[in-house]
mmCIF file of C-alpha atoms in Angstrom:
data_model
loop_
_atom_site.group_PDB
_atom_site.id
_atom_site.type_symbol
_atom_site.label_atom_id
_atom_site.label_comp_id
_atom_site.label_asym_id
_atom_site.label_seq_id
_atom_site.Cartn_x
_atom_site.Cartn_y
_atom_site.Cartn_z
ATOM 1 C CA MET A 1 -42.396 -26.629 39.345
ATOM 2 C CA ALA A 2 -42.127 -27.197 35.640
ATOM 3 C CA ASP A 3 -42.618 -30.408 34.356
ATOM 4 C CA GLY A 4 -39.707 -32.099 33.895
ATOM 5 C CA GLN A 5 -37.183 -29.807 36.391
ATOM 6 C CA LEU A 6 -35.221 -31.300 38.696
ATOM 7 C CA SER A 7 -35.348 -30.441 42.269
ATOM 8 C CA ASN A 8 -31.698 -30.990 43.952
ATOM 9 C CA PRO A 9 -31.957 -29.050 47.899
ATOM 10 C CA THR A 10 -28.116 -28.594 47.735
ATOM 11 C CA HIS A 11 -27.578 -27.247 44.038
ATOM 12 C CA PRO A 12 -30.593 -25.310 42.734
ATOM 13 C CA THR A 13 -31.514 -25.041 39.235
ATOM 14 C CA PRO A 14 -30.247 -22.478 37.235
ATOM 15 C CA GLN A 15 -32.010 -19.676 36.479
ATOM 16 C CA LYS A 16 -31.315 -17.563 32.793
ATOM 17 C CA ASP A 17 -30.031 -14.560 34.236
ATOM 18 C CA ASP A 18 -26.833 -17.063 35.943
ATOM 19 C CA ARG A 19 -26.070 -18.816 33.613
ATOM 20 C CA LEU A 20 -23.542 -16.772 32.618
ATOM 21 C CA ASP A 21 -22.181 -16.973 35.960
ATOM 22 C CA ARG A 22 -22.204 -21.057 36.382
ATOM 23 C CA LEU A 23 -20.009 -20.621 32.807
ATOM 24 C CA ARG A 24 -17.562 -18.120 34.263
ATOM 25 C CA LEU A 25 -17.490 -20.682 37.598
ATOM 26 C CA VAL A 26 -16.532 -23.600 35.572
ATOM 27 C CA ARG A 27 -14.067 -21.675 33.115
ATOM 28 C CA SER A 28 -12.281 -19.859 36.171
ATOM 29 C CA ARG A 29 -8.384 -21.146 36.904
ATOM 30 C CA ARG A 30 -8.829 -24.289 39.097
ATOM 31 C CA VAL A 31 -12.092 -24.857 39.285
ATOM 32 C CA GLY A 32 -13.190 -28.652 37.812
ATOM 33 C CA ALA A 33 -16.265 -30.584 37.980
ATOM 34 C CA VAL A 34 -16.007 -31.676 41.650
ATOM 35 C CA THR A 35 -14.573 -28.058 43.065
ATOM 36 C CA TYR A 36 -17.861 -26.475 41.048
ATOM 37 C CA HIS A 37 -20.575 -28.693 42.654
ATOM 38 C CA ARG A 38 -18.721 -27.503 46.255
ATOM 39 C CA LEU A 39 -18.585 -24.022 45.374
ATOM 40 C CA LEU A 40 -22.643 -24.088 44.636
ATOM 41 C CA ALA A 41 -23.109 -26.089 47.400
ATOM 42 C CA GLU A 42 -21.085 -23.693 50.057
ATOM 43 C CA HIS A 43 -22.000 -20.612 48.476
ATOM 44 C CA GLY A 44 -25.672 -21.346 47.057
ATOM 45 C CA SER A 45 -25.920 -19.432 43.823
ATOM 46 C CA ALA A 46 -23.045 -19.238 40.945
ATOM 47 C CA ARG A 47 -22.164 -15.323 41.668
ATOM 48 C CA ALA A 48 -21.011 -15.868 45.228
ATOM 49 C CA ALA A 49 -19.187 -18.313 44.807
ATOM 50 C CA LEU A 50 -17.476 -16.214 41.955
ATOM 51 C CA GLN A 51 -17.466 -13.239 44.622
ATOM 52 C CA ALA A 52 -15.613 -15.915 47.118
ATOM 53 C CA LEU A 53 -13.204 -17.684 44.977
ATOM 54 C CA PRO A 54 -10.266 -14.870 45.085
ATOM 55 C CA GLY A 55 -10.291 -15.537 49.127
ATOM 56 C CA ILE A 56 -10.264 -19.480 48.549
ATOM 57 C CA ALA A 57 -7.041 -19.508 45.944
ATOM 58 C CA GLN A 58 -5.531 -17.473 48.399
ATOM 59 C CA ALA A 59 -5.522 -19.095 50.982
ATOM 60 C CA ALA A 60 -4.432 -22.321 48.951
ATOM 61 C CA GLY A 61 -1.558 -20.296 47.980
ATOM 62 C CA VAL A 62 -2.426 -19.230 44.854
ATOM 63 C CA ALA A 63 -1.560 -15.658 44.209
ATOM 64 C CA GLU A 64 -2.603 -13.131 41.960
ATOM 65 C CA TYR A 65 -6.108 -15.183 41.039
ATOM 66 C CA GLU A 66 -8.479 -13.614 38.769
ATOM 67 C CA ILE A 67 -11.982 -15.271 37.788
ATOM 68 C CA CYS A 68 -12.788 -16.106 34.558
ATOM 69 C CA PRO A 69 -13.407 -12.498 32.491
ATOM 70 C CA LEU A 70 -17.090 -12.293 31.410
ATOM 71 C CA GLY A 71 -15.807 -11.513 27.896
ATOM 72 C CA VAL A 72 -14.685 -14.832 27.869
ATOM 73 C CA VAL A 73 -17.587 -16.958 28.745
ATOM 74 C CA GLN A 74 -19.447 -14.261 25.880
ATOM 75 C CA ALA A 75 -17.133 -15.178 23.276
ATOM 76 C CA GLU A 76 -17.496 -18.771 24.049
ATOM 77 C CA LEU A 77 -21.603 -18.272 24.072
ATOM 78 C CA LYS A 78 -21.236 -17.214 20.315
ATOM 79 C CA GLN A 79 -18.921 -19.313 19.067
ATOM 80 C CA GLY A 80 -21.169 -22.318 20.397
ATOM 81 C CA ARG A 81 -24.078 -20.762 18.826
ATOM 82 C CA ALA A 82 -21.955 -20.143 15.048
ATOM 83 C CA LEU A 83 -21.605 -23.962 15.643
ATOM 84 C CA GLY A 84 -25.129 -24.402 15.930
ATOM 85 C CA ALA A 85 -24.298 -26.319 19.582
ATOM 86 C CA THR A 86 -26.602 -26.299 21.969
ATOM 87 C CA LEU A 87 -25.123 -25.574 25.538
ATOM 88 C CA LEU A 88 -26.766 -27.686 28.402
ATOM 89 C CA VAL A 89 -26.591 -26.845 32.155
ATOM 90 C CA TYR A 90 -26.037 -28.780 35.143
ATOM 91 C CA GLY A 91 -29.395 -28.777 36.903
ATOM 92 C CA GLU A 92 -31.794 -27.734 33.718
ATOM 93 C CA ALA A 93 -34.534 -29.924 32.323
ATOM 94 C CA ASP A 94 -32.501 -30.795 28.731
ATOM 95 C CA TYR A 95 -29.047 -32.141 30.466
ATOM 96 C CA PRO A 96 -28.580 -35.942 30.978
ATOM 97 C CA GLN A 97 -30.305 -37.186 33.864
ATOM 98 C CA ALA A 98 -27.821 -40.130 34.085
ATOM 99 C CA LEU A 99 -25.183 -37.900 35.198
ATOM 100 C CA MET A 100 -26.982 -36.130 37.756
ATOM 101 C CA ASP A 101 -25.911 -38.908 39.995
ATOM 102 C CA ILE A 102 -21.878 -38.599 39.844
ATOM 103 C CA PRO A 103 -20.250 -36.933 41.772
ATOM 104 C CA ASP A 104 -17.801 -34.840 39.248
ATOM 105 C CA ALA A 105 -20.787 -34.024 36.774
ATOM 106 C CA PRO A 106 -19.914 -31.441 33.984
ATOM 107 C CA PRO A 107 -21.541 -28.493 35.119
ATOM 108 C CA VAL A 108 -21.824 -27.757 31.758
ATOM 109 C CA LEU A 109 -22.010 -29.775 28.145
ATOM 110 C CA TRP A 110 -21.833 -28.151 24.644
ATOM 111 C CA ALA A 111 -24.076 -30.704 21.978
ATOM 112 C CA LEU A 112 -24.395 -31.267 18.981
ATOM 113 C CA GLY A 113 -27.374 -33.040 16.987
ATOM 114 C CA ASP A 114 -30.487 -34.945 18.708
ATOM 115 C CA ILE A 115 -29.857 -34.095 22.401
ATOM 116 C CA SER A 116 -32.953 -36.206 23.229
ATOM 117 C CA VAL A 117 -30.782 -38.926 22.994
ATOM 118 C CA LEU A 118 -29.221 -37.956 25.569
ATOM 119 C CA ASN A 119 -32.042 -39.452 28.218
ATOM 120 C CA ARG A 120 -32.587 -42.555 26.379
ATOM 121 C CA PRO A 121 -31.252 -45.727 28.220
ATOM 122 C CA ALA A 122 -27.555 -46.089 26.850
ATOM 123 C CA ILE A 123 -24.474 -48.922 27.226
ATOM 124 C CA GLY A 124 -20.773 -47.631 26.860
ATOM 125 C CA LEU A 125 -18.536 -49.480 24.292
ATOM 126 C CA VAL A 126 -14.874 -48.866 24.620
ATOM 127 C CA GLY A 127 -11.752 -50.758 23.635
ATOM 128 C CA ALA A 128 -8.699 -50.104 21.951
ATOM 129 C CA ARG A 129 -7.641 -47.785 18.866
ATOM 130 C CA ASN A 130 -5.184 -50.321 17.368
ATOM 131 C CA ALA A 131 -8.450 -53.156 17.560
ATOM 132 C CA SER A 132 -7.371 -56.361 16.110
ATOM 133 C CA SER A 133 -9.820 -57.953 13.243
ATOM 134 C CA LEU A 134 -11.849 -59.934 15.923
ATOM 135 C CA GLY A 135 -11.955 -56.820 17.958
ATOM 136 C CA VAL A 136 -13.447 -54.897 15.601
ATOM 137 C CA ARG A 137 -15.721 -57.605 14.204
ATOM 138 C CA MET A 138 -17.061 -57.811 18.035
ATOM 139 C CA ALA A 139 -17.669 -53.782 18.765
ATOM 140 C CA ARG A 140 -20.125 -54.308 15.092
ATOM 141 C CA ARG A 141 -21.800 -57.338 16.620
ATOM 142 C CA LEU A 142 -22.547 -55.363 19.733
ATOM 143 C CA GLY A 143 -22.884 -52.109 18.664
ATOM 144 C CA ALA A 144 -25.490 -53.174 16.122
ATOM 145 C CA GLY A 145 -27.176 -55.822 18.597
ATOM 146 C CA LEU A 146 -27.732 -53.113 21.459
ATOM 147 C CA SER A 147 -28.835 -50.443 18.919
ATOM 148 C CA ASP A 148 -31.857 -52.678 17.978
ATOM 149 C CA ALA A 149 -32.621 -53.800 21.115
ATOM 150 C CA GLY A 150 -33.166 -49.839 21.477
ATOM 151 C CA PHE A 151 -30.316 -48.700 23.600
ATOM 152 C CA THR A 152 -27.831 -45.487 22.475
ATOM 153 C CA VAL A 153 -24.455 -46.570 21.813
ATOM 154 C CA VAL A 154 -22.054 -44.458 23.598
ATOM 155 C CA SER A 155 -18.169 -44.045 22.835
ATOM 156 C CA GLY A 156 -15.390 -41.646 22.313
ATOM 157 C CA LEU A 157 -15.047 -41.722 18.756
ATOM 158 C CA ALA A 158 -11.466 -42.743 18.840
ATOM 159 C CA ARG A 159 -10.260 -44.599 15.886
ATOM 160 C CA GLY A 160 -10.502 -48.726 16.336
ATOM 161 C CA ILE A 161 -13.524 -50.300 18.791
ATOM 162 C CA ASP A 162 -15.417 -46.667 19.431
ATOM 163 C CA ALA A 163 -15.390 -46.125 15.605
ATOM 164 C CA ALA A 164 -16.715 -49.769 15.203
ATOM 165 C CA ALA A 165 -18.898 -48.934 17.648
ATOM 166 C CA HIS A 166 -20.509 -45.832 16.258
ATOM 167 C CA GLU A 167 -20.669 -47.270 13.115
ATOM 168 C CA ALA A 168 -22.236 -50.082 13.954
ATOM 169 C CA ALA A 169 -25.201 -48.052 15.538
ATOM 170 C CA LEU A 170 -25.689 -45.846 13.225
ATOM 171 C CA ASP A 171 -25.649 -48.438 10.080
ATOM 172 C CA GLY A 172 -29.337 -49.536 11.814
ATOM 173 C CA GLN A 173 -32.034 -47.422 13.188
ATOM 174 C CA GLY A 174 -30.101 -46.480 16.613
ATOM 175 C CA LYS A 175 -28.787 -43.684 18.499
ATOM 176 C CA THR A 176 -25.214 -43.419 19.445
ATOM 177 C CA VAL A 177 -23.398 -40.560 21.319
ATOM 178 C CA ALA A 178 -19.594 -39.493 20.823
ATOM 179 C CA VAL A 179 -18.233 -37.709 23.841
ATOM 180 C CA MET A 180 -15.397 -35.885 22.622
ATOM 181 C CA ALA A 181 -11.799 -35.192 24.543
ATOM 182 C CA GLY A 182 -11.691 -31.868 23.016
ATOM 183 C CA GLY A 183 -13.605 -28.990 21.838
ATOM 184 C CA ILE A 184 -17.026 -29.708 20.283
ATOM 185 C CA ASP A 185 -15.649 -29.201 17.099
ATOM 186 C CA VAL A 186 -12.153 -30.466 17.362
ATOM 187 C CA ILE A 187 -12.431 -33.790 15.384
ATOM 188 C CA TYR A 188 -9.932 -36.631 16.573
ATOM 189 C CA PRO A 189 -8.517 -38.483 14.671
ATOM 190 C CA SER A 190 -9.422 -36.531 11.324
ATOM 191 C CA GLU A 191 -10.068 -39.670 9.730
ATOM 192 C CA ASN A 192 -13.840 -39.624 11.988
ATOM 193 C CA ALA A 193 -14.633 -36.218 10.327
ATOM 194 C CA ALA A 194 -17.272 -38.102 8.229
ATOM 195 C CA LEU A 195 -18.255 -40.088 11.149
ATOM 196 C CA ALA A 196 -18.951 -36.964 13.599
ATOM 197 C CA ALA A 197 -20.871 -35.094 10.569
ATOM 198 C CA ALA A 198 -23.649 -38.629 10.869
ATOM 199 C CA ILE A 199 -23.343 -39.055 14.479
ATOM 200 C CA ASP A 200 -24.762 -35.114 14.332
ATOM 201 C CA THR A 201 -27.524 -36.326 11.999
ATOM 202 C CA ALA A 202 -28.579 -39.491 13.989
ATOM 203 C CA GLY A 203 -27.065 -39.198 17.396
ATOM 204 C CA CYS A 204 -25.341 -36.471 19.235
ATOM 205 C CA ARG A 205 -21.857 -35.217 19.968
ATOM 206 C CA ILE A 206 -21.388 -33.996 23.314
ATOM 207 C CA SER A 207 -18.041 -32.050 25.166
ATOM 208 C CA GLU A 208 -17.147 -30.169 28.345
ATOM 209 C CA HIS A 209 -15.033 -28.111 27.593
ATOM 210 C CA PRO A 210 -15.375 -24.797 25.082
ATOM 211 C CA PRO A 211 -15.667 -24.852 21.578
ATOM 212 C CA GLY A 212 -12.052 -24.617 19.928
ATOM 213 C CA LEU A 213 -10.129 -26.689 22.248
ATOM 214 C CA ASP A 214 -7.459 -28.478 21.563
ATOM 215 C CA LEU A 215 -6.864 -31.526 22.734
ATOM 216 C CA GLN A 216 -4.442 -32.652 25.745
ATOM 217 C CA ALA A 217 -3.899 -35.927 27.184
ATOM 218 C CA ARG A 218 -5.481 -34.686 30.481
ATOM 219 C CA HIS A 219 -8.140 -34.426 28.571
ATOM 220 C CA PHE A 220 -8.999 -38.101 27.632
ATOM 221 C CA PRO A 221 -9.571 -39.561 30.973
ATOM 222 C CA LEU A 222 -11.939 -36.550 32.098
ATOM 223 C CA ARG A 223 -14.013 -37.477 28.749
ATOM 224 C CA ASN A 224 -13.854 -41.413 29.962
ATOM 225 C CA ARG A 225 -15.531 -40.711 32.904
ATOM 226 C CA ILE A 226 -18.082 -38.817 31.001
ATOM 227 C CA VAL A 227 -18.821 -42.111 29.006
ATOM 228 C CA ALA A 228 -19.196 -44.139 32.564
ATOM 229 C CA GLY A 229 -21.537 -41.724 33.506
ATOM 230 C CA LEU A 230 -23.878 -41.676 31.046
ATOM 231 C CA CYS A 231 -24.630 -45.575 30.692
ATOM 232 C CA ARG A 232 -26.479 -48.300 33.056
ATOM 233 C CA ALA A 233 -23.207 -50.141 31.382
ATOM 234 C CA VAL A 234 -19.792 -50.391 30.101
ATOM 235 C CA VAL A 235 -18.424 -53.317 28.063
ATOM 236 C CA VAL A 236 -14.725 -53.245 27.282
ATOM 237 C CA VAL A 237 -14.228 -55.028 23.735
ATOM 238 C CA GLU A 238 -10.439 -54.852 23.565
ATOM 239 C CA ALA A 239 -7.760 -53.014 25.881
ATOM 240 C CA ALA A 240 -4.290 -53.306 27.081
ATOM 241 C CA ALA A 241 -3.406 -53.823 30.872
ATOM 242 C CA LYS A 242 -2.755 -50.052 30.906
ATOM 243 C CA SER A 243 -5.531 -47.958 28.673
ATOM 244 C CA GLY A 244 -8.063 -45.110 29.080
ATOM 245 C CA SER A 245 -10.393 -47.960 28.516
ATOM 246 C CA LEU A 246 -9.516 -49.170 32.120
ATOM 247 C CA ILE A 247 -10.151 -45.820 33.341
ATOM 248 C CA THR A 248 -13.539 -45.989 31.834
ATOM 249 C CA ALA A 249 -13.892 -49.178 33.613
ATOM 250 C CA ARG A 250 -13.272 -47.896 36.823
ATOM 251 C CA ALA A 251 -14.972 -44.837 36.721
ATOM 252 C CA ALA A 252 -18.045 -46.999 35.825
ATOM 253 C CA LEU A 253 -17.246 -49.097 39.176
ATOM 254 C CA ASP A 254 -17.063 -46.053 40.955
ATOM 255 C CA TYR A 255 -20.282 -44.824 39.729
ATOM 256 C CA GLY A 256 -22.173 -47.945 40.469
ATOM 257 C CA ARG A 257 -22.800 -49.047 37.048
ATOM 258 C CA GLU A 258 -22.279 -52.595 35.661
ATOM 259 C CA VAL A 259 -18.887 -53.188 33.883
ATOM 260 C CA MET A 260 -18.713 -56.555 31.543
ATOM 261 C CA ALA A 261 -15.576 -57.208 29.327
ATOM 262 C CA VAL A 262 -14.952 -59.328 26.223
ATOM 263 C CA PRO A 263 -12.144 -62.116 26.758
ATOM 264 C CA GLY A 264 -9.068 -62.139 24.446
ATOM 265 C CA HIS A 265 -6.143 -64.453 23.834
ATOM 266 C CA PRO A 266 -3.731 -64.859 26.539
ATOM 267 C CA PHE A 267 -0.766 -63.986 24.654
ATOM 268 C CA ASP A 268 -2.605 -60.856 22.665
ATOM 269 C CA ALA A 269 -1.521 -57.525 24.770
ATOM 270 C CA ARG A 270 -4.379 -55.739 23.278
ATOM 271 C CA ALA A 271 -6.729 -58.209 25.487
ATOM 272 C CA SER A 272 -4.770 -58.257 28.926
ATOM 273 C CA GLY A 273 -6.817 -55.372 30.264
ATOM 274 C CA CYS A 274 -10.010 -57.043 29.430
ATOM 275 C CA ASN A 275 -9.111 -59.956 30.995
ATOM 276 C CA ILE A 276 -7.571 -58.684 33.820
ATOM 277 C CA LEU A 277 -11.209 -57.323 34.640
ATOM 278 C CA ILE A 278 -12.537 -60.419 33.987
ATOM 279 C CA ARG A 279 -10.570 -62.277 36.680
ATOM 280 C CA ASP A 280 -11.496 -59.356 38.883
ATOM 281 C CA GLY A 281 -15.337 -60.098 38.513
ATOM 282 C CA ALA A 282 -16.336 -58.400 35.017
ATOM 283 C CA LEU A 283 -19.228 -60.191 33.249
ATOM 284 C CA LEU A 284 -17.873 -62.226 30.562
ATOM 285 C CA VAL A 285 -19.673 -60.719 27.007
ATOM 286 C CA ARG A 286 -19.700 -63.212 23.911
ATOM 287 C CA GLY A 287 -22.473 -60.991 22.707
ATOM 288 C CA PRO A 288 -25.464 -58.461 22.994
ATOM 289 C CA GLN A 289 -27.268 -61.231 24.484
ATOM 290 C CA ASP A 290 -25.320 -61.587 27.564
ATOM 291 C CA VAL A 291 -25.120 -57.476 28.074
ATOM 292 C CA LEU A 292 -28.770 -57.710 28.020
ATOM 293 C CA GLU A 293 -29.593 -60.661 30.216
ATOM 294 C CA ALA A 294 -27.263 -59.044 32.836
ATOM 295 C CA LEU A 295 -29.517 -55.579 32.345
ATOM 296 C CA GLY A 296 -33.080 -57.676 32.547
ATOM 297 C CA ALA A 297 -33.562 -56.291 29.526
ATOM 298 C CA PRO A 298 -36.128 -57.452 26.866
ATOM 299 C CA THR A 299 -34.524 -59.629 24.873
ATOM 300 C CA ALA A 300 -36.987 -60.197 21.976
ATOM 301 C CA GLY A 301 -38.392 -56.962 20.916
ATOM 302 C CA THR A 302 -37.290 -53.215 21.180
ATOM 303 C CA PRO A 303 -37.940 -51.077 24.487
ATOM 304 C CA GLU A 304 -39.626 -47.858 24.230
ATOM 305 C CA PRO A 305 -37.998 -46.083 22.156
ATOM 306 C CA GLU A 306 -38.014 -42.685 23.361
ATOM 307 C CA MET A 307 -38.296 -43.870 26.912
ATOM 308 C CA ARG A 308 -36.457 -41.475 29.897
ATOM 309 C CA LEU A 309 -34.749 -42.178 32.869
ATOM 310 C CA ALA A 310 -35.717 -41.325 36.259
ATOM 311 C CA PRO A 311 -34.149 -38.049 37.432
ATOM 312 C CA MET A 312 -31.735 -38.961 40.062
ATOM 313 C CA PRO A 313 -30.430 -37.447 42.532
ATOM 314 C CA GLY A 314 -27.199 -34.464 42.457
ATOM 315 C CA PRO A 315 -23.948 -35.705 43.358
ATOM 316 C CA ALA A 316 -23.499 -35.281 47.105
ATOM 317 C CA ALA A 317 -21.607 -31.814 47.967
ATOM 318 C CA SER A 318 -18.425 -32.546 50.279
ATOM 319 C CA GLN A 319 -18.782 -32.261 54.327
ATOM 320 C CA ARG A 320 -15.436 -30.307 54.494
ATOM 321 C CA PRO A 321 -14.826 -27.011 53.462
ATOM 322 C CA LEU A 322 -13.783 -25.579 50.252
ATOM 323 C CA LYS A 323 -10.732 -24.028 52.252
ATOM 324 C CA GLU A 324 -9.773 -27.377 53.782
ATOM 325 C CA VAL A 325 -10.217 -29.338 50.600
ATOM 326 C CA ALA A 326 -7.991 -26.608 48.584
ATOM 327 C CA LEU A 327 -5.370 -26.374 51.387
ATOM 328 C CA LEU A 328 -5.698 -30.458 50.908
ATOM 329 C CA HIS A 329 -4.905 -30.631 47.689
ATOM 330 C CA SER A 330 -1.528 -28.048 48.134
ATOM 331 C CA MET A 331 -0.390 -30.151 50.581
ATOM 332 C CA ILE A 332 -0.560 -33.029 48.391
ATOM 333 C CA LEU A 333 0.813 -31.595 45.542
ATOM 334 C CA ASN A 334 3.936 -30.021 47.730
ATOM 335 C CA ARG A 335 4.312 -33.741 49.238
ATOM 336 C CA LEU A 336 4.709 -35.283 45.628
ATOM 337 C CA GLY A 337 7.476 -35.129 43.010
ATOM 338 C CA PRO A 338 8.106 -36.569 39.670
ATOM 339 C CA SER A 339 9.661 -39.403 41.657
ATOM 340 C CA PRO A 340 6.721 -42.078 43.211
ATOM 341 C CA LEU A 341 5.450 -42.095 46.267
ATOM 342 C CA ALA A 342 3.803 -44.821 47.904
ATOM 343 C CA GLU A 343 -0.166 -43.912 48.654
ATOM 344 C CA ASP A 344 0.040 -45.266 51.933
ATOM 345 C CA GLN A 345 3.393 -43.150 52.498
ATOM 346 C CA LEU A 346 1.605 -40.374 51.551
ATOM 347 C CA MET A 347 -1.540 -40.917 54.075
ATOM 348 C CA ARG A 348 1.423 -41.203 56.924
ATOM 349 C CA ASP A 349 2.907 -37.944 56.143
ATOM 350 C CA LEU A 350 -0.288 -35.825 55.959
ATOM 351 C CA ASN A 351 -1.987 -37.967 58.618
ATOM 352 C CA VAL A 352 -5.144 -38.494 56.912
ATOM 353 C CA THR A 353 -7.401 -41.368 56.518
ATOM 354 C CA SER A 354 -7.903 -43.579 53.166
ATOM 355 C CA ALA A 355 -11.768 -41.660 53.383
ATOM 356 C CA GLN A 356 -9.577 -38.596 53.752
ATOM 357 C CA LEU A 357 -7.251 -38.935 50.798
ATOM 358 C CA ALA A 358 -8.500 -40.936 48.174
ATOM 359 C CA PRO A 359 -11.385 -38.902 46.340
ATOM 360 C CA GLU A 360 -8.952 -35.844 46.421
ATOM 361 C CA LEU A 361 -6.281 -38.082 44.729
ATOM 362 C CA LEU A 362 -9.224 -38.715 41.973
ATOM 363 C CA THR A 363 -9.928 -34.995 41.493
ATOM 364 C CA LEU A 364 -6.075 -34.486 41.104
ATOM 365 C CA GLU A 365 -5.807 -37.341 38.927
ATOM 366 C CA LEU A 366 -8.637 -36.290 36.696
ATOM 367 C CA ASP A 367 -7.260 -32.981 36.654
ATOM 368 C CA GLY A 368 -3.713 -34.212 35.015
ATOM 369 C CA ARG A 369 -2.258 -33.119 38.231
ATOM 370 C CA ILE A 370 -1.196 -36.201 39.339
ATOM 371 C CA ALA A 371 -0.534 -39.532 37.943
ATOM 372 C CA ARG A 372 -0.755 -43.554 39.588
ATOM 373 C CA GLN A 373 1.934 -45.984 38.370
ATOM 374 C CA PRO A 374 1.986 -49.382 39.434
ATOM 375 C CA GLY A 375 2.201 -50.844 42.323
ATOM 376 C CA GLY A 376 0.255 -48.441 44.348
ATOM 377 C CA LEU A 377 2.843 -45.251 43.155
ATOM 378 C CA LEU A 378 1.694 -41.452 42.557
ATOM 379 C CA ALA A 379 3.678 -39.084 41.198
ATOM 380 C CA ARG A 380 2.829 -35.219 40.478
ATOM 381 C CA VAL A 381 2.610 -34.532 37.024
ATOM 382 C CA GLU A 382 4.818 -31.176 35.912
#
């Protein structure tokens, strides 16, 4: 095996001639990251999975299903090349190693900038868009300190905490990665265009979506799980009780990453999410030193800047056949409506266990097809 390649018995390393098939598979309708990995695990190759897709869709009650046309992905590749972006495919040597052990790893990523930073030890800094002055100052302090210690700072290029963290990392000799919610060339907010250009020079921007894709609300939770997956730890600097930053924190916990939070005043709604995380066991962060000590990183000097993470095993494939999973998804969506339903009631209605239901609810939530509401309630997104 060539140096740097990954070995995954259930998820073969992509060959040059099936990259198009893999891209067609993930761009086909109703094929998200989890479904993609299940299809490859069950059928052994992207081409075989493409051939099986119409039958699987029909079994799930989807009529007249068509896989993504070849011309669509050829146009995507042409557009990516025109932007100077690099396509990273799951299982290839340049694909971020840290993402290889999460069950919903992006099958493909478009990258602009220095892709080597994707395989350096990283810490996520996330928080409120309408950040307070103190929150921005803390984000800058953390971004600078962690960057100076040799960590890549990962965030989402949003205004507020995200932008402050990226800027602080760039001000020194550090590196930063911005995970885009839309296409790699869709800068949101537009006021961060200059920051995005700076990241392309001294870091990297990545997106799992085709170039040119405009943002939709459902893309943000998908973006947040990539931020969590890339990092050894996620630090929430300032966040409300129902913010997207808590989605990132929850994903980090699911992936076995460390979750840390900066405390705030109890009367400040922008800090309520952080205070909740600390109440529930997240490490309280007062500065970069707390983060470095929690990770066992050197607090004086700089780690080897080009240290690469050890290869990690690929995502575990579901033991259930994909046709059964598709049928369960259909049953969940048929049972749910705009009026919220308790999760335990849904479990009783479908006669399934919590272990069977929970991963499928997460898949549907990340796909933007259901939404969680306070009190353990679920509703279908129409």
